[in-house]
Structures are given as C-alpha cells and as structure tokens.
CSV table of C-alpha atoms and ligand atoms in Angstrom, one decimal:
chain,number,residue,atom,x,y,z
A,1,UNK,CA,305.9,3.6,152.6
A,2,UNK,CA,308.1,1.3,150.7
A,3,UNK,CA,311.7,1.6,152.5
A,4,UNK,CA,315.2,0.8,151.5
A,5,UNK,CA,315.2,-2.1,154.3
A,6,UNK,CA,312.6,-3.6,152.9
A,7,UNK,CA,314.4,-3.9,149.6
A,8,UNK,CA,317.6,-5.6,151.3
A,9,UNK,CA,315.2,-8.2,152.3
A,10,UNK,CA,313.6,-8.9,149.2
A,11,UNK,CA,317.0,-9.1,147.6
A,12,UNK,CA,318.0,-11.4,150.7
A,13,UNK,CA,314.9,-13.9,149.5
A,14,UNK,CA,315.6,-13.8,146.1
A,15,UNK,CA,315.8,-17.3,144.7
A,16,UNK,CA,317.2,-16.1,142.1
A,17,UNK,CA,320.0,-13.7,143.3
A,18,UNK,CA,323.2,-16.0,142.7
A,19,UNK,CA,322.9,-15.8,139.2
A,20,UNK,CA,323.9,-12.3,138.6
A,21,UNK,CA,327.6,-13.7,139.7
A,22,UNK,CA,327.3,-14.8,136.1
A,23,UNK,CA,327.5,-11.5,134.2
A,24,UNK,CA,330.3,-9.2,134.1
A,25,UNK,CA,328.8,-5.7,135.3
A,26,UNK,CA,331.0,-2.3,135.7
A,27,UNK,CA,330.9,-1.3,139.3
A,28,UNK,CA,328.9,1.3,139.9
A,29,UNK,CA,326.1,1.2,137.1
A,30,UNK,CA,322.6,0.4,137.7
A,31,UNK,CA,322.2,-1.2,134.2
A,32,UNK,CA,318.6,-0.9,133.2
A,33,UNK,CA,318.8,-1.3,129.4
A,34,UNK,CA,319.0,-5.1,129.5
A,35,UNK,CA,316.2,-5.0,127.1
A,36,UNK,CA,318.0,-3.5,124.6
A,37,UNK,CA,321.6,-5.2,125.0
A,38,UNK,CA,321.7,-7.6,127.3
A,39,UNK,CA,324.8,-7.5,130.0
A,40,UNK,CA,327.7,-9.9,129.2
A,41,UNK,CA,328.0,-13.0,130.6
A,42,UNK,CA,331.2,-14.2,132.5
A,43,UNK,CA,331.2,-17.2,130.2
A,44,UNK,CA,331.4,-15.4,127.1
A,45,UNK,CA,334.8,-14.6,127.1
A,46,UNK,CA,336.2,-18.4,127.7
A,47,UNK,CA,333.7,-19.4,125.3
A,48,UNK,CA,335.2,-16.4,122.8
A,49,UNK,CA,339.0,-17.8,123.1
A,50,UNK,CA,337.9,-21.1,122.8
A,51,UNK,CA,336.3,-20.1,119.1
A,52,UNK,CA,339.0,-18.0,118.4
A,53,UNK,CA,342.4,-19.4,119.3
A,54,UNK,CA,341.1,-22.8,119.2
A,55,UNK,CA,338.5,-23.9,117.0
A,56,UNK,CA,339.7,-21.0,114.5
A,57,UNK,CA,343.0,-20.7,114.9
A,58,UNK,CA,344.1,-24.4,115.7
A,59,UNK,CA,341.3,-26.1,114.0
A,60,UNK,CA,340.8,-24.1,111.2
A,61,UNK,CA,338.6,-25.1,108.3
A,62,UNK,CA,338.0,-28.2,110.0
A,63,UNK,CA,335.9,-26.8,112.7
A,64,UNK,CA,332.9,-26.6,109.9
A,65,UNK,CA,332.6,-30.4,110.7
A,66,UNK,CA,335.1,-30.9,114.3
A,67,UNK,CA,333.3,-28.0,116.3
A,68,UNK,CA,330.3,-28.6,114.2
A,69,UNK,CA,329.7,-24.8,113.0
A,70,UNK,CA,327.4,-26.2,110.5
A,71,UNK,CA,324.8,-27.1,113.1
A,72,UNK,CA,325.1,-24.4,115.3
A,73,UNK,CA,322.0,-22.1,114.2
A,74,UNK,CA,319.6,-25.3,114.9
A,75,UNK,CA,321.9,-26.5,118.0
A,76,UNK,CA,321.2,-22.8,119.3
A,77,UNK,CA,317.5,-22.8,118.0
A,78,UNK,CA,316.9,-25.9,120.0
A,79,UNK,CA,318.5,-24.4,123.0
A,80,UNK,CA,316.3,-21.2,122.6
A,81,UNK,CA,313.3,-23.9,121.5
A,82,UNK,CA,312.8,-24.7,125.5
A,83,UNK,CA,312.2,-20.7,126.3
A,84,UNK,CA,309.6,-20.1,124.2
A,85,UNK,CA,307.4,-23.4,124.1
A,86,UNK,CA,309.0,-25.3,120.9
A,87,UNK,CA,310.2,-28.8,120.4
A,88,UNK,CA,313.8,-29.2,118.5
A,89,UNK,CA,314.1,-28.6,115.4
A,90,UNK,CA,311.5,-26.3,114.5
A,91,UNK,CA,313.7,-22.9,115.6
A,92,UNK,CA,316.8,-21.5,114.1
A,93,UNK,CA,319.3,-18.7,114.4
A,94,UNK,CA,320.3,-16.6,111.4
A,95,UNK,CA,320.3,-13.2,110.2
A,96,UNK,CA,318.6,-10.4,111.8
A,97,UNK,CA,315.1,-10.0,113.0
A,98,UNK,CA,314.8,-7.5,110.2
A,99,UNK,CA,315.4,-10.1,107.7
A,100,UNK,CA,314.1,-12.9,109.0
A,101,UNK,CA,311.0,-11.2,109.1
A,102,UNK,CA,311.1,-10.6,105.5
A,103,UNK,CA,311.9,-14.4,105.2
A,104,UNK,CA,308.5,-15.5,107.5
A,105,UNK,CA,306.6,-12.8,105.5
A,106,UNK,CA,307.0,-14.0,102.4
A,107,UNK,CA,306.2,-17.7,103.6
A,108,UNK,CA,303.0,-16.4,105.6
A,109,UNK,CA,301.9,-14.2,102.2
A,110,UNK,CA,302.7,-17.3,100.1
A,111,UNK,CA,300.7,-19.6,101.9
A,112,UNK,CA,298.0,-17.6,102.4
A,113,UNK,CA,297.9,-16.5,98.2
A,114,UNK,CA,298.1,-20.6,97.5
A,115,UNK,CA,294.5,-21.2,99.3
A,116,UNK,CA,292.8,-17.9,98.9
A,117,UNK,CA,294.2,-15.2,96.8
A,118,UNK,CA,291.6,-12.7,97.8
A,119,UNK,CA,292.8,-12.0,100.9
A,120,UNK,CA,295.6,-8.7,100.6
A,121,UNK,CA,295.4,-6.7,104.0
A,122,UNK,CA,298.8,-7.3,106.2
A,123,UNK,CA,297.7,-5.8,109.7
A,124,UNK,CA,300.7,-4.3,111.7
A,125,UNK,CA,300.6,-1.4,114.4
A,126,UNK,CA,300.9,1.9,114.1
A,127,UNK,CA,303.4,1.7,117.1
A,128,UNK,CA,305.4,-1.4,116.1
A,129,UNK,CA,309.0,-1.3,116.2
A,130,UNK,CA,309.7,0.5,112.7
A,131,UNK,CA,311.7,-1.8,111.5
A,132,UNK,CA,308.7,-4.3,110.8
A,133,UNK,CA,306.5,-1.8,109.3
A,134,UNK,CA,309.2,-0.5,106.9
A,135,UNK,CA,309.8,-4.4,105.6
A,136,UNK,CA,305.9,-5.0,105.4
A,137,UNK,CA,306.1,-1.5,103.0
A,138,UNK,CA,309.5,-3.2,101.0
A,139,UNK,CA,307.7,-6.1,100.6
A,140,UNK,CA,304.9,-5.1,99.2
A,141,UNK,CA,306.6,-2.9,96.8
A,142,UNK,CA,309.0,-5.8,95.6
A,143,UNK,CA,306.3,-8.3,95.2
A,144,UNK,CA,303.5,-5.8,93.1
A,145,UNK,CA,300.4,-8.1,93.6
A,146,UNK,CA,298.1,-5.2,95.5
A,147,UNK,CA,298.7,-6.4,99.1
A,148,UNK,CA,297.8,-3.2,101.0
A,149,UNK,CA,299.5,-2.5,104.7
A,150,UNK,CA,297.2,-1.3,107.6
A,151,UNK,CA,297.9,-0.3,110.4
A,152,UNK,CA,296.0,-0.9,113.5
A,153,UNK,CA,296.0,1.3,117.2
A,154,UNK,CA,294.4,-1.3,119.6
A,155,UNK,CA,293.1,-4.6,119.7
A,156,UNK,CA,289.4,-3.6,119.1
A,157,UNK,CA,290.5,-2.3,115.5
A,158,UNK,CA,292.7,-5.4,115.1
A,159,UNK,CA,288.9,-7.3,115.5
A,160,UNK,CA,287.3,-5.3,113.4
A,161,UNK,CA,289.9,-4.5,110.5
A,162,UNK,CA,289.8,-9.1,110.6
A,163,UNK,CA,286.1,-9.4,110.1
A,164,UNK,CA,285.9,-8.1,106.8
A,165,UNK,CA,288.0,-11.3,106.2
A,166,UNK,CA,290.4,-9.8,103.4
A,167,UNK,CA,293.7,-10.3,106.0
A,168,UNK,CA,296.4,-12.4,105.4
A,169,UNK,CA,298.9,-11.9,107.5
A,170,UNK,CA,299.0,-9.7,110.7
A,171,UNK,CA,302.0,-9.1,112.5
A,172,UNK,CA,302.3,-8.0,116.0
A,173,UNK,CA,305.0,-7.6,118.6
A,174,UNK,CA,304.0,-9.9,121.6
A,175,UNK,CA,305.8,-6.8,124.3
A,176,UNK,CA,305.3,-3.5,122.5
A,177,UNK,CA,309.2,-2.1,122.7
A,178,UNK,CA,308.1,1.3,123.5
A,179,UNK,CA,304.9,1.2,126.0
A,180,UNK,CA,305.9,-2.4,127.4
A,181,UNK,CA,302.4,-3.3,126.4
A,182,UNK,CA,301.7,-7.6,126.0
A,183,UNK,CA,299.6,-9.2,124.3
A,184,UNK,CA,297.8,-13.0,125.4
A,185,UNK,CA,299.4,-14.9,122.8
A,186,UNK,CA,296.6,-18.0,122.9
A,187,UNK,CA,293.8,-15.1,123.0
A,188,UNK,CA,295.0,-13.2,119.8
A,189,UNK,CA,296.6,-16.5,117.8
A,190,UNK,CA,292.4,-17.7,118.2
A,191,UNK,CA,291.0,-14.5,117.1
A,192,UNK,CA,293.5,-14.0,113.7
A,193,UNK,CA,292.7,-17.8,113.1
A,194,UNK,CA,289.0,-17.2,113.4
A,195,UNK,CA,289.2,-14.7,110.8
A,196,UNK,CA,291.0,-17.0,108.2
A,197,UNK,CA,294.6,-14.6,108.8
A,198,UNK,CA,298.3,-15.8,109.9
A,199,UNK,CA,299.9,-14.4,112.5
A,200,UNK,CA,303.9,-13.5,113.0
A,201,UNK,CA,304.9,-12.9,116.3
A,202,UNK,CA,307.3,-10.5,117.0
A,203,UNK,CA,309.4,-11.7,119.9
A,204,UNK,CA,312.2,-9.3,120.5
A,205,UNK,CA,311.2,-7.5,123.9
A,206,UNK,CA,309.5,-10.9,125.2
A,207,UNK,CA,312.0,-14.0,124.4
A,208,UNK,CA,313.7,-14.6,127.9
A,209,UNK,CA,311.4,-11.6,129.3
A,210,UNK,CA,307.8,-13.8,130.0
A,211,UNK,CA,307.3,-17.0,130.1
A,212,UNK,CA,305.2,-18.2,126.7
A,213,UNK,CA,304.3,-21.4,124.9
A,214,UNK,CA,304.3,-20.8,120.9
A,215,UNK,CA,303.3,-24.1,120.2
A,216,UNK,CA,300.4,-24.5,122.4
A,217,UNK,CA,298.7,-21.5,121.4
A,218,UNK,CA,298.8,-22.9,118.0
A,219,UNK,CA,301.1,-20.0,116.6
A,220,UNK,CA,302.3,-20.1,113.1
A,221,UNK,CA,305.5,-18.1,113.1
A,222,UNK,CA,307.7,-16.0,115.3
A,223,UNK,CA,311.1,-13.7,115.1
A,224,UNK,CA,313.0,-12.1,117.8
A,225,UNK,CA,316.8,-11.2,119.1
A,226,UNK,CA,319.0,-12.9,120.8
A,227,UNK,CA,321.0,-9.9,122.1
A,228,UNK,CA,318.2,-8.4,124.2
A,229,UNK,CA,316.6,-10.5,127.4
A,230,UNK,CA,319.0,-12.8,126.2
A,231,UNK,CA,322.4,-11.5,126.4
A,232,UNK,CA,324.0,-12.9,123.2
A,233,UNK,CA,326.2,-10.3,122.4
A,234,UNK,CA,325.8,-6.6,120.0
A,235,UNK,CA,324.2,-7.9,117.0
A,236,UNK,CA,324.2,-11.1,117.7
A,237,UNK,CA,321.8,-13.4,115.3
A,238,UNK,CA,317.9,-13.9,115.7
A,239,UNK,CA,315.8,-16.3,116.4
A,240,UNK,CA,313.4,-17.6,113.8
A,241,UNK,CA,310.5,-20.4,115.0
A,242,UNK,CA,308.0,-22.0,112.3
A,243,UNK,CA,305.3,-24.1,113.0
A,244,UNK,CA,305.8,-27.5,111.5
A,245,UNK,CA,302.2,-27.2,110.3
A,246,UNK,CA,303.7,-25.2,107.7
A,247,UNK,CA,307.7,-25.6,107.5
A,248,UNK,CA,307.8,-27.4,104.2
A,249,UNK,CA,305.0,-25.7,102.8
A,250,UNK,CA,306.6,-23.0,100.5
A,251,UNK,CA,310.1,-21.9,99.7
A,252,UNK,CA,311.5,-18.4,101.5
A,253,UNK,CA,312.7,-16.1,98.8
A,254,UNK,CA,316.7,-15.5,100.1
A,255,UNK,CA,317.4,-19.1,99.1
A,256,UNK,CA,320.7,-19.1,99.5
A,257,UNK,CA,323.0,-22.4,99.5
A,258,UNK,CA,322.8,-23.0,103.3
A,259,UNK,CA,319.0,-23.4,102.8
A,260,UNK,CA,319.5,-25.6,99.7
A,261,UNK,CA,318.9,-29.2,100.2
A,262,UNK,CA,322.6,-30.1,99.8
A,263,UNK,CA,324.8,-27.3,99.4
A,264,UNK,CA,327.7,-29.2,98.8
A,265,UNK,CA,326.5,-31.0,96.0
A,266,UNK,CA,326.8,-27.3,94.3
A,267,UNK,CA,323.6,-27.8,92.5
A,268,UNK,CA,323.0,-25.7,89.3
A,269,UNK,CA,319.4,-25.0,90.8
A,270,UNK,CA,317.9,-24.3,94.1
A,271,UNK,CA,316.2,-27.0,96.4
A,272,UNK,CA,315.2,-26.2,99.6
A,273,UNK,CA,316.4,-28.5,102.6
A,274,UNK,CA,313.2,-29.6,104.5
A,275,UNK,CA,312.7,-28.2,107.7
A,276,UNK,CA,313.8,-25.2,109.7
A,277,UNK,CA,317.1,-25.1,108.0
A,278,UNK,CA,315.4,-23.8,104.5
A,279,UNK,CA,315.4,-20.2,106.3
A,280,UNK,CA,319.2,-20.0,106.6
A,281,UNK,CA,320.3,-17.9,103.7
A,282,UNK,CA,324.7,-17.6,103.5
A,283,UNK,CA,327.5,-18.2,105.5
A,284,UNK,CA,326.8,-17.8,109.1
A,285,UNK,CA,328.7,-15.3,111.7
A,286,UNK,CA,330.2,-18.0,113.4
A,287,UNK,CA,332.1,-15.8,116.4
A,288,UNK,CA,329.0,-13.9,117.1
A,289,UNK,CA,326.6,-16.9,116.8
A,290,UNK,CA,328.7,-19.3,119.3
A,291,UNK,CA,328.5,-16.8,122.1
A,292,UNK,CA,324.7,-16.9,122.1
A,293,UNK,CA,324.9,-20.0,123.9
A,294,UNK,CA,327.1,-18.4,127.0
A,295,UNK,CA,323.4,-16.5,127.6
A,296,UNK,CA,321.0,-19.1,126.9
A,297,UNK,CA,322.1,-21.4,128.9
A,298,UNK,CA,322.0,-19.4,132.2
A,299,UNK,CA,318.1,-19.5,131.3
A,300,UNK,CA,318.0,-22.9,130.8
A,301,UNK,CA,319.5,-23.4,134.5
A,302,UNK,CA,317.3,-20.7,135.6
A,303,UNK,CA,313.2,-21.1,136.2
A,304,UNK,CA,310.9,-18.5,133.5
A,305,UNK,CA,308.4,-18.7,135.9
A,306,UNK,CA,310.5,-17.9,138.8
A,307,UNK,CA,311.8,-14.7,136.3
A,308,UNK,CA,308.3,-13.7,135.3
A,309,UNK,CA,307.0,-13.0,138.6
A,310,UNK,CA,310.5,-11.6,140.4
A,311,UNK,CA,310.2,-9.7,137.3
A,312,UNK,CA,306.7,-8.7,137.8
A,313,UNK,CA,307.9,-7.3,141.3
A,314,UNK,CA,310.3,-4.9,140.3
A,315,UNK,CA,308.1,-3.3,137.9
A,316,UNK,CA,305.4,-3.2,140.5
A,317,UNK,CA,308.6,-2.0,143.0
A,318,UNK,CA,309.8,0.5,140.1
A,319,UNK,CA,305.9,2.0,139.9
A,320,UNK,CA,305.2,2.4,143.6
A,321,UNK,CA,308.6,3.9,144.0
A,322,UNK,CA,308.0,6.5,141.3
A,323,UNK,CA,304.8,7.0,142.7
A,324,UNK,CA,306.0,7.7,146.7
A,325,UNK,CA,309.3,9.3,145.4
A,326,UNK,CA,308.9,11.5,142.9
A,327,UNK,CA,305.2,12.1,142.4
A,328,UNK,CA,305.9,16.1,141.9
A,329,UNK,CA,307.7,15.8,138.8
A,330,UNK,CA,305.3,14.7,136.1
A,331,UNK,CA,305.8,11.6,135.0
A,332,UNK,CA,303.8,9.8,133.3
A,333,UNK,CA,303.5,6.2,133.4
A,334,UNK,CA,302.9,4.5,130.0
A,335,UNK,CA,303.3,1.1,131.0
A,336,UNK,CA,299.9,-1.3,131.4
A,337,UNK,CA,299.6,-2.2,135.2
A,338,UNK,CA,297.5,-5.2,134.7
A,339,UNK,CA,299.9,-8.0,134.9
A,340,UNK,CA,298.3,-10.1,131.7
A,341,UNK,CA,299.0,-7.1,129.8
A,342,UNK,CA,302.3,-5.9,131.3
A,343,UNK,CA,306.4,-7.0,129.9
A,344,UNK,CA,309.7,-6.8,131.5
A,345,UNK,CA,310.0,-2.8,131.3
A,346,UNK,CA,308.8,0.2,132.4
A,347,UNK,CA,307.8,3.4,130.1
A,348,UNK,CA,307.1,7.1,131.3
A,349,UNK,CA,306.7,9.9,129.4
A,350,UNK,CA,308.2,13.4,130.5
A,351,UNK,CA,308.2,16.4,128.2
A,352,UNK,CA,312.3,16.4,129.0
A,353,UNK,CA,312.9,12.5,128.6
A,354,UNK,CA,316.1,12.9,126.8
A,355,UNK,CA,317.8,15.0,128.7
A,356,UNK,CA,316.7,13.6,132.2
A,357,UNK,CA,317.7,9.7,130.5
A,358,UNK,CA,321.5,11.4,129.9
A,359,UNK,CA,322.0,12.9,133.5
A,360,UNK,CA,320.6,9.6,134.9
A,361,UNK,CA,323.5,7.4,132.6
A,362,UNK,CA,325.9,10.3,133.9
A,363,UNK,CA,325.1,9.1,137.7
A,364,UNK,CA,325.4,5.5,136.4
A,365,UNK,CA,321.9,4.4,136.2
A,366,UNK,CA,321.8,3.2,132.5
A,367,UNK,CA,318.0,3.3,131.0
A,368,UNK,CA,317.4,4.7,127.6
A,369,UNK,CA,315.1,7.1,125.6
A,370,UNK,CA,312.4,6.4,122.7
A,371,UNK,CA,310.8,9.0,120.7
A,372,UNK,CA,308.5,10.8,121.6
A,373,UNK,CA,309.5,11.7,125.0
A,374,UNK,CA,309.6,7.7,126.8
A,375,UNK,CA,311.8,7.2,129.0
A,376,UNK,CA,312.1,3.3,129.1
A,377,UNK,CA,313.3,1.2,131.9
A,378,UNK,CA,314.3,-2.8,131.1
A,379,UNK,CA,314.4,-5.2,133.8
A,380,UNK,CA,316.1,-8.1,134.1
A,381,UNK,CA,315.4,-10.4,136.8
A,382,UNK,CA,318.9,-12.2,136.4
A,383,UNK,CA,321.0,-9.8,137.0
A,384,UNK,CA,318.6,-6.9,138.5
A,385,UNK,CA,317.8,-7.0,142.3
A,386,UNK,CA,315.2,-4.8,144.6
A,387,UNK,CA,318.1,-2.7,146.1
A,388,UNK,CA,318.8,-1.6,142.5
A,389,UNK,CA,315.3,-0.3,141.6
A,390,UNK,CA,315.5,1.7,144.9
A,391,UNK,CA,318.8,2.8,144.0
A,392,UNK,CA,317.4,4.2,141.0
A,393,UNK,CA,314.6,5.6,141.9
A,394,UNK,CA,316.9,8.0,144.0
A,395,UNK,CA,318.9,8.7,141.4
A,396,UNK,CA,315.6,9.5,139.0
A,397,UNK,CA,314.6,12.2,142.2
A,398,UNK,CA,318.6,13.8,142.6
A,399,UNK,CA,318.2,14.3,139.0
A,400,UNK,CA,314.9,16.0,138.9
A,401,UNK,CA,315.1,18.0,142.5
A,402,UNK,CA,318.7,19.5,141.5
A,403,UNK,CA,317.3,19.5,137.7
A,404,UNK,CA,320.2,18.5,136.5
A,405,UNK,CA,318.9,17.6,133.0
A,406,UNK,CA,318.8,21.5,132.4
A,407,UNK,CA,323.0,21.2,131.6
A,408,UNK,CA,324.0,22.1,128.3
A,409,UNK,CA,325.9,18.4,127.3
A,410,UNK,CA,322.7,16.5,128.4
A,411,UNK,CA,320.5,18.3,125.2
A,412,UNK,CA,323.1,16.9,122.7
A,413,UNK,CA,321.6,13.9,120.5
A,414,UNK,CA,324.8,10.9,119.8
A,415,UNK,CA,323.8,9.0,116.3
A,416,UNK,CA,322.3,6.4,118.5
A,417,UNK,CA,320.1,7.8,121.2
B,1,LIG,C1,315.1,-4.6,118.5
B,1,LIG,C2,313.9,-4.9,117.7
B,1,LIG,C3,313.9,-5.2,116.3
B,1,LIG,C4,315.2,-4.9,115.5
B,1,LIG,O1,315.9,-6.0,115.2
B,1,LIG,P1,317.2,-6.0,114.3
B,1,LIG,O2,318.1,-6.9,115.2
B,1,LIG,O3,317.8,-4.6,114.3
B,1,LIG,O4,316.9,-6.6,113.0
B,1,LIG,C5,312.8,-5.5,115.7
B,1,LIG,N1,311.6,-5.6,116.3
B,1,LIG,C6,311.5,-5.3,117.6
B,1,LIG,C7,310.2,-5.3,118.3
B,1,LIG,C8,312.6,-4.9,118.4
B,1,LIG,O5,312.5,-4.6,119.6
C-alpha cells in the first residue's frame, strides 16, 4: 500500500521541488495538462512589460536592431538547441509545428527526389497527431508527382513497409500524444537510414519531457512546440532543428524575405540565406516569441536527467495509485509501462472519459480528453510533486464512487474539448 505519507516524503527529497516557486499556479488546481499548455512562468510577465512598454513602446522600430528581434528565433533555437542534443545554430523558432513541418517535408522530399527519384512512399502513423497526416495528404496534392502516404500501426510494419525500399520520408512523433507511447530515437533513426528513407521527428509531447540527443543519433530533422513541456505561452512559435548534413542542401518552398539571403537588399528574386535561418518565412510574432525564453531557461537551470526519472516516478506513482485506488472502475491503462518505451503522460481509456475528465476539472484536477474515450494525464516534473498525483488519484475515485460524471453539464462538448 502506497500511502499519502509516503508521498510527503518523496516530495520532501525532491531535488527538484524549488522550482515550481517559478510558475504562477491558481490555488487549488492539480494542473495535469502541462503537456498540452504548459503553466506560466513567474518571469513571463516582467519579461512581457519589458517587450511591451519598453522595447515597443519606448524603443520602438529600433528594437529590430537595439533588443535584437531580428535574432531572436536563432537566439531562442540555440537556447532550445541544449534540450534536445544540438549545437547553436542549427535550431530555429518560427511558425507553427503545422507549418514547419510542411517546410521540413518538402526539404526531406526534395532531397530524397535529387538522388533517387524512385522512391514515393512517405510513412506516417495511423495514430499520429492529425495535424501531420493532413499536411503529408496537402502536400502531396500540391506537389502532383505520385508520392503515395501510408500509414503504419507499429514498428514491425514500419520494418517491413521500409524493406521494399520505395520510402522517402517517414515521419513519426517521438511520444505518441494520445497513448504516451516513445520511440528509441538512435534505434529507429538506424533502421529508416538502413532502408535508404529520411526521418522527421515529431517532437511536440517529448521536447522538455525526456532527455534526447538529435544529433548523436544521426537524426536528419525535427519539429515540435514550445508551448507544451515547455511553457512558452498559448501558441507560442515551434521549434524547427536541421541537421547541418543537409541545411544548405535545398530551398524550403515558403521562401519568404526573412529566409532570403539579405532581405534588406529587397532583391527582385529569392536567395536563400545559408543555414537554419532559410526556414523563417515572414515577419515574426515578436511578443509571443520573446516569452519563450521565460520557460526555457528554467530548463536550462534545471537537470533533464534529474526530470526524466522524477518524471518516470510519478507516472509509475500515478499507475500504482490507479491500480490500489480505484481498480473497480474500469480503467484501462493505455500507456507502455516499459520505461524505454514510456513519455511524460499517462493514457486510460474509459467508455465515459469525457464526462469523468469534466467532473475531475470541476474538482480542480485539470487533465484532458482525446478521442476515442483517453483520458490523458501530463506530467510535469517542474512544477508537479508526489502529493499531487495522490491528490488526484482521490479526486479520480470521489468522482467515480459518487459517479458524478453522470450530471447533465459534464455531457456538454465546448469547441475545444
Ligand atoms: C500539439 C501537436 C501538434 C500541433 O501543433 P500546432 O502548434 O497546432 O501546429 C502537432 N503534432 C503533435 C504531435 C502535437 O502534439
């Protein structure tokens, strides 16, 4: 029997407990959705006013050059370089992951058409987040050269779909967002290489979640937010990593003037700058971008490792609980329990997930719902403790004992669920 005690003194341990005194939580609220917008950090709002009133408002046009807002999407890529096993200059923030992953596919696709044009399979899964399968199916529409889109269930299909040695590109997310699933990034970079294919890593449920080197692993390009693990803000621009190997290899296709060479020149014609910077596009969000920096660097003064396995104990804490607490009410844990295959989150599937996910955010305990029937559970090491998985748990057994999911106002869908 796991008991409450035993969580105080866990929490007590903690090397990592002071840094939740740097986000701003509402009393009261068990936030478990850090994986889908990260809490606010305490320095964003100085960091706000001094961009606003400021660098804006005092500074004005001059801040392009005085604050230097022209290198802040490779001043924050470098920052973000150090999380995810890059050196500086080879990351850069811009856009959404949505588009940058249009950007990266068209440079993956390109590259692989200039040195074998045969190859026209680009693998993605079946349960990827949509959003990458729907630009994989835009792309190929816009482009009309008979690249076909397949879509894989598991890594033993991924194997075999490779050996007929017709893929180009294959893009995977490295923590599934739904099942928390991850993959071993040096395993499956070695088995697309094998096969002659590129491989786009989708980083959004993994960047500031698990520790992970993309360099090392000889990736060849990656995407992810910065408004998830790593609490930059609502919307807040995406990360987007190349491999030198093949940064001045081909030109992206939004080639706008902040990727051209010299934008200020106002060039009749399009010249791409060299280097990372070729995949900005237009003018960047300057107030949104700058607070990225406000959650970043509480990583850098923080230790992955020491977040991967705190991490790795609270979803082991979370699963025991669920297990010892509320075993009777048929939950189903989706998540992998094998830690080289597990992320920062925890997945069941109950046939009344909505509803039980909208009494749980009406006690305070704030975890969210995925079709079909997941109820998914982020954790953040950083601002998530031992005391609050218990707390939870309880919560998760008031609901279902009392079933309070059966009220009316908790069967009602919002436009975002
Ligand atoms: C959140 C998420 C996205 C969506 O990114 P946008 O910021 O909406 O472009 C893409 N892929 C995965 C795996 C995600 O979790």
């Amino acid at each position: 029997m796991i008991t409450r005690n035993e969580c105080l003194d866990w929490d007590q341990h903690d090397p990592l407990k002071n840094f939740k005194n740097d986000f701003a939580l509402p009393k009261d609220v068990i936030y478990l959705d850090g994986n889908s917008l990260g809490a606010r950090p305490k320095k964003s709002l100085t960091l706000a006013e001094q961009v606003i009133t400021q660098e804006w408002g005092q500074d004005l046009i001059n801040s392009w050059n005085k604050a230097d807002w022209w290198g802040l999407p490779t001043r924050v890529g470098d920052k973000i370089a150090t999380l995810i096993g890059a050196a500086a200059g080879e990351t850069v923030v811009s856009d959404s992951t949505t588009v940058n992953l249009f950007k990266v596919l068209s440079a993956a696709v390109q590259i692989q058409a200039d040195s074998d044009a045969q190859r026209k399979v680009i693998i993605a899964e079946r349960d990827a987040f949509p959003t990458d399968i729907y630009i994989i199916e835009g792309y190929i529409d816009l482009i009309q050269k008979g690249y076909v889109l397949k879509l894989i269930d598991s890594v033993a299909e991924l194997e075999s779909t490779l050996k007929h040695n017709d893929v180009a590109v294959v893009v995977l997310s490295h923590v599934n967002y739904r099942t928390g699933y991850f993959y071993d990034m040096a395993d499956i970079n070695r088995l697309v290489h094998q096969h002659g294919g590129l491989l786009i890593w989708d980083l959004c449920h993994s960047v500031g979640a698990v520790p992970m080197d993309l360099k090392k692993t000889d990736s060849d390009f990656a995407i992810g937010c910065t408004y998830k693990y790593l609490n930059g803000g609502p919307g807040s621009p995406a990360l987007l990593w190349v491999n030198p190997k093949h940064q001045n290899q081909f030109k992206q296709p939004l080639s706008g003037w902040w990727g051209h060479q010299k934008p200020f020149d106002m060039a009749q014609s399009y010249t791409p700058a060299e280097g990372i910077r070729r995949y900005l596009c237009g003018t960047q969000p300057i107030l949104s971008m700058s607070l990225i920096e406000a959650g970043v660097d509480i990583f850098l003064a923080s230790d992955m490792d020491q977040i991967r396995s705190k991490s790795l104990k609270l979803t082991d804490l979370f699963i025991d609980l669920m297990q010892q607490e509320c075993a009777d009410h048929e939950f189903e844990l989706i998540t992998p329990t094998d830690y080289r295959h597990r992320g920062s989150h925890v997945s069941f599937r109950h046939t009344h997930g909505y509803a039980i996910i909208q009494a749980l955010i009406a006690r305070g305990v704030i975890g969210d719902y995925r079709e079909p029937e997941v109820l998914r559970f982020g954790v953040t090491p950083l601002y998530i403790g031992y005391c609050d998985i218990w707390d939870a748990v309880q919560q998760i057994k008031q609901v279902m004992q009392h079933e309070e999911w059966k009220a009316p106002q908790y069967q009602i869908r919002g436009q975002v669920t």
